[in-house]
Amino acid sequence: MTNYFQMKATNNVAQIDIFGEIVGEKWFDEETSATSFRDALKELGDVSTINLSINSGGGSVFDGIAIYNMLKSHKATVNVYVEGLAASIASVIAMAGDTITMRSGSMLMIHRPFTVLQGNAEEMRKAAETLEKMGDNIVNIYSDRTGIQTEEIQQIMSAETWLSAEEAVEQGWATKLDKKEAVMNSVPKEILGLFSNVPKNVLARVEKKTLSQDRLDLIEREKQTLKLLKDEIGE
């Protein structure tokens, strides 16, 4: 069975794996919530180094921000390894690293945050305003880590940009490239279906995984509601 989220510590060095979706409330084994991350981090005890491996399509913005802040405030040196894909809010979590290593063939994806909801036009306009504020906060995190001007990052996010390992290092999103080949398993194609510009080579490499019908139904509802929101705000 795949261990999507786990933490373990040996001789003051902790290994953390985030290989699934970031969520507000954990219901499935493949998910990571801020609460589960916090509890596991406490159980590690006093460690001096955290090695964080990421292969995730993203998920909940606020839970991802909380995980980012927990890592940033931790006294340990944090080394991030993008094992396959750090997309959406998972790319924000990656920015918490003192070092950020891209495996050969791995990718970062940066985009504007989106949400799913049901409601009238006024409620959707309010949601759009909230999304803009969330996006501004993420822009600041990216800018602080990369040194790229906020205006340029806003353009990068609006375009839903997929960065190769080499591009991520060259442009300052990561610190080094590791020739160890990336593996994009544990990222279901259904999750990537929420994004607009997924490269074909990424789809060809992610896990062909059968999700539960409940998860598939939820993802389909999210896609339909997201389309309604984009239509309402004119995107």
mmCIF file of N, CA and C in Angstrom, residues 10-61:
data_model
loop_
_atom_site.group_PDB
_atom_site.id
_atom_site.type_symbol
_atom_site.label_atom_id
_atom_site.label_comp_id
_atom_site.label_asym_id
_atom_site.label_seq_id
_atom_site.Cartn_x
_atom_site.Cartn_y
_atom_site.Cartn_z
ATOM 1 N N THR A 10 15.090 9.690 12.506
ATOM 2 C CA THR A 10 16.213 8.860 12.899
ATOM 3 C C THR A 10 17.409 9.765 13.165
ATOM 4 N N ASN A 11 17.948 9.679 14.381
ATOM 5 C CA ASN A 11 19.137 10.463 14.749
ATOM 6 C C ASN A 11 18.953 11.954 14.442
ATOM 7 N N ASN A 12 17.846 12.522 14.895
ATOM 8 C CA ASN A 12 17.560 13.952 14.751
ATOM 9 C C ASN A 12 17.312 14.401 13.318
ATOM 10 N N VAL A 13 17.160 13.455 12.394
ATOM 11 C CA VAL A 13 16.832 13.778 11.007
ATOM 12 C C VAL A 13 15.458 13.194 10.691
ATOM 13 N N ALA A 14 14.537 14.067 10.276
ATOM 14 C CA ALA A 14 13.175 13.644 9.992
ATOM 15 C C ALA A 14 12.948 13.521 8.497
ATOM 16 N N GLN A 15 12.198 12.504 8.096
ATOM 17 C CA GLN A 15 11.763 12.337 6.715
ATOM 18 C C GLN A 15 10.252 12.503 6.684
ATOM 19 N N ILE A 16 9.776 13.453 5.872
ATOM 20 C CA ILE A 16 8.345 13.690 5.708
ATOM 21 C C ILE A 16 7.997 13.489 4.239
ATOM 22 N N ASP A 17 6.940 12.732 3.986
ATOM 23 C CA ASP A 17 6.463 12.507 2.627
ATOM 24 C C ASP A 17 5.047 13.060 2.489
ATOM 25 N N ILE A 18 4.844 13.937 1.510
ATOM 26 C CA ILE A 18 3.507 14.386 1.131
ATOM 27 C C ILE A 18 3.290 13.941 -0.304
ATOM 28 N N PHE A 19 2.554 12.858 -0.468
ATOM 29 C CA PHE A 19 2.357 12.255 -1.784
ATOM 30 C C PHE A 19 0.884 12.205 -2.165
ATOM 31 N N GLY A 20 0.098 13.125 -1.656
ATOM 32 C CA GLY A 20 -1.324 13.130 -1.966
ATOM 33 C C GLY A 20 -1.894 14.530 -1.894
ATOM 34 N N GLU A 21 -3.223 14.610 -1.869
ATOM 35 C CA GLU A 21 -3.922 15.885 -1.892
ATOM 36 C C GLU A 21 -3.857 16.576 -0.524
ATOM 37 N N ILE A 22 -3.784 17.900 -0.538
ATOM 38 C CA ILE A 22 -3.831 18.709 0.682
ATOM 39 C C ILE A 22 -5.293 19.063 0.937
ATOM 40 N N VAL A 23 -5.794 18.743 2.128
ATOM 41 C CA VAL A 23 -7.224 18.904 2.389
ATOM 42 C C VAL A 23 -7.463 19.609 3.727
ATOM 43 N N GLY A 24 -8.693 20.120 3.879
ATOM 44 C CA GLY A 24 -9.077 20.753 5.135
ATOM 45 C C GLY A 24 -9.433 19.750 6.207
ATOM 46 N N GLU A 25 -10.028 18.653 5.797
ATOM 47 C CA GLU A 25 -10.388 17.580 6.724
ATOM 48 C C GLU A 25 -10.055 16.253 6.078
ATOM 49 N N LYS A 26 -9.274 15.448 6.764
ATOM 50 C CA LYS A 26 -8.761 14.207 6.191
ATOM 51 C C LYS A 26 -9.821 13.107 6.252
ATOM 52 N N TRP A 27 -10.184 12.560 5.076
ATOM 53 C CA TRP A 27 -11.138 11.464 4.982
ATOM 54 C C TRP A 27 -10.527 10.215 4.350
ATOM 55 N N PHE A 28 -9.512 10.408 3.524
ATOM 56 C CA PHE A 28 -8.940 9.293 2.779
ATOM 57 C C PHE A 28 -7.447 9.179 3.097
ATOM 58 N N ASP A 29 -6.919 7.954 2.951
ATOM 59 C CA ASP A 29 -5.522 7.703 3.292
ATOM 60 C C ASP A 29 -4.558 8.573 2.503
ATOM 61 N N GLU A 30 -4.933 8.904 1.241
ATOM 62 C CA GLU A 30 -4.010 9.641 0.383
ATOM 63 C C GLU A 30 -3.967 11.135 0.669
ATOM 64 N N GLU A 31 -4.711 11.603 1.646
ATOM 65 C CA GLU A 31 -4.816 13.037 1.909
ATOM 66 C C GLU A 31 -3.920 13.474 3.065
ATOM 67 N N THR A 32 -3.544 14.750 3.048
ATOM 68 C CA THR A 32 -2.796 15.387 4.133
ATOM 69 C C THR A 32 -3.532 16.651 4.533
ATOM 70 N N SER A 33 -3.843 16.796 5.814
ATOM 71 C CA SER A 33 -4.460 18.023 6.316
ATOM 72 C C SER A 33 -3.464 18.762 7.196
ATOM 73 N N ALA A 34 -3.732 20.030 7.441
ATOM 74 C CA ALA A 34 -2.865 20.796 8.341
ATOM 75 C C ALA A 34 -2.861 20.179 9.734
ATOM 76 N N THR A 35 -4.013 19.661 10.162
ATOM 77 C CA THR A 35 -4.113 19.050 11.491
ATOM 78 C C THR A 35 -3.277 17.782 11.576
ATOM 79 N N SER A 36 -3.392 16.914 10.585
ATOM 80 C CA SER A 36 -2.601 15.680 10.608
ATOM 81 C C SER A 36 -1.110 15.997 10.525
ATOM 82 N N PHE A 37 -0.760 17.014 9.756
ATOM 83 C CA PHE A 37 0.640 17.426 9.648
ATOM 84 C C PHE A 37 1.148 17.955 10.992
ATOM 85 N N ARG A 38 0.355 18.801 11.630
ATOM 86 C CA ARG A 38 0.737 19.362 12.931
ATOM 87 C C ARG A 38 0.963 18.271 13.966
ATOM 88 N N ASP A 39 0.012 17.334 14.050
ATOM 89 C CA ASP A 39 0.114 16.278 15.055
ATOM 90 C C ASP A 39 1.333 15.395 14.819
ATOM 91 N N ALA A 40 1.585 15.066 13.552
ATOM 92 C CA ALA A 40 2.732 14.233 13.229
ATOM 93 C C ALA A 40 4.040 14.974 13.491
ATOM 94 N N LEU A 41 4.048 16.280 13.220
ATOM 95 C CA LEU A 41 5.250 17.081 13.446
ATOM 96 C C LEU A 41 5.601 17.119 14.927
ATOM 97 N N LYS A 42 4.598 17.218 15.775
ATOM 98 C CA LYS A 42 4.835 17.214 17.220
ATOM 99 C C LYS A 42 5.433 15.895 17.673
ATOM 100 N N GLU A 43 4.964 14.805 17.088
ATOM 101 C CA GLU A 43 5.440 13.491 17.486
ATOM 102 C C GLU A 43 6.905 13.252 17.102
ATOM 103 N N LEU A 44 7.409 14.019 16.140
ATOM 104 C CA LEU A 44 8.804 13.855 15.739
ATOM 105 C C LEU A 44 9.772 14.229 16.854
ATOM 106 N N GLY A 45 9.336 15.154 17.698
ATOM 107 C CA GLY A 45 10.216 15.607 18.758
ATOM 108 C C GLY A 45 11.248 16.605 18.273
ATOM 109 N N ASP A 46 12.391 16.623 18.939
ATOM 110 C CA ASP A 46 13.433 17.609 18.668
ATOM 111 C C ASP A 46 14.342 17.109 17.547
ATOM 112 N N VAL A 47 14.123 17.614 16.328
ATOM 113 C CA VAL A 47 14.964 17.219 15.197
ATOM 114 C C VAL A 47 15.692 18.444 14.661
ATOM 115 N N SER A 48 16.860 18.217 14.096
ATOM 116 C CA SER A 48 17.659 19.328 13.579
ATOM 117 C C SER A 48 17.533 19.493 12.064
ATOM 118 N N THR A 49 17.072 18.431 11.383
ATOM 119 C CA THR A 49 16.929 18.462 9.925
ATOM 120 C C THR A 49 15.615 17.814 9.528
ATOM 121 N N ILE A 50 14.908 18.462 8.611
ATOM 122 C CA ILE A 50 13.693 17.887 8.039
ATOM 123 C C ILE A 50 13.902 17.748 6.534
ATOM 124 N N ASN A 51 13.800 16.528 6.037
ATOM 125 C CA ASN A 51 13.835 16.272 4.606
ATOM 126 C C ASN A 51 12.398 16.009 4.150
ATOM 127 N N LEU A 52 11.868 16.914 3.342
ATOM 128 C CA LEU A 52 10.472 16.849 2.919
ATOM 129 C C LEU A 52 10.395 16.470 1.439
ATOM 130 N N SER A 53 9.789 15.329 1.154
ATOM 131 C CA SER A 53 9.576 14.879 -0.222
ATOM 132 C C SER A 53 8.143 15.187 -0.628
ATOM 133 N N ILE A 54 7.970 15.808 -1.811
ATOM 134 C CA ILE A 54 6.646 16.214 -2.275
ATOM 135 C C ILE A 54 6.359 15.610 -3.641
ATOM 136 N N ASN A 55 5.174 15.046 -3.768
ATOM 137 C CA ASN A 55 4.629 14.634 -5.063
ATOM 138 C C ASN A 55 3.118 14.801 -4.958
ATOM 139 N N SER A 56 2.629 16.005 -5.234
ATOM 140 C CA SER A 56 1.245 16.343 -4.925
ATOM 141 C C SER A 56 0.665 17.304 -5.955
ATOM 142 N N GLY A 57 -0.616 17.095 -6.242
ATOM 143 C CA GLY A 57 -1.330 18.002 -7.130
ATOM 144 C C GLY A 57 -1.928 19.195 -6.423
ATOM 145 N N GLY A 58 -1.684 19.334 -5.114
ATOM 146 C CA GLY A 58 -2.163 20.499 -4.379
ATOM 147 C C GLY A 58 -3.452 20.209 -3.631
ATOM 148 N N GLY A 59 -4.268 21.265 -3.451
ATOM 149 C CA GLY A 59 -5.514 21.102 -2.711
ATOM 150 C C GLY A 59 -5.899 22.367 -1.968
ATOM 151 N N SER A 60 -6.218 22.218 -0.690
ATOM 152 C CA SER A 60 -6.730 23.317 0.126
ATOM 153 C C SER A 60 -5.677 24.399 0.338
ATOM 154 N N VAL A 61 -6.017 25.628 -0.042
ATOM 155 C CA VAL A 61 -5.068 26.734 0.086
ATOM 156 C C VAL A 61 -4.716 26.996 1.544
#
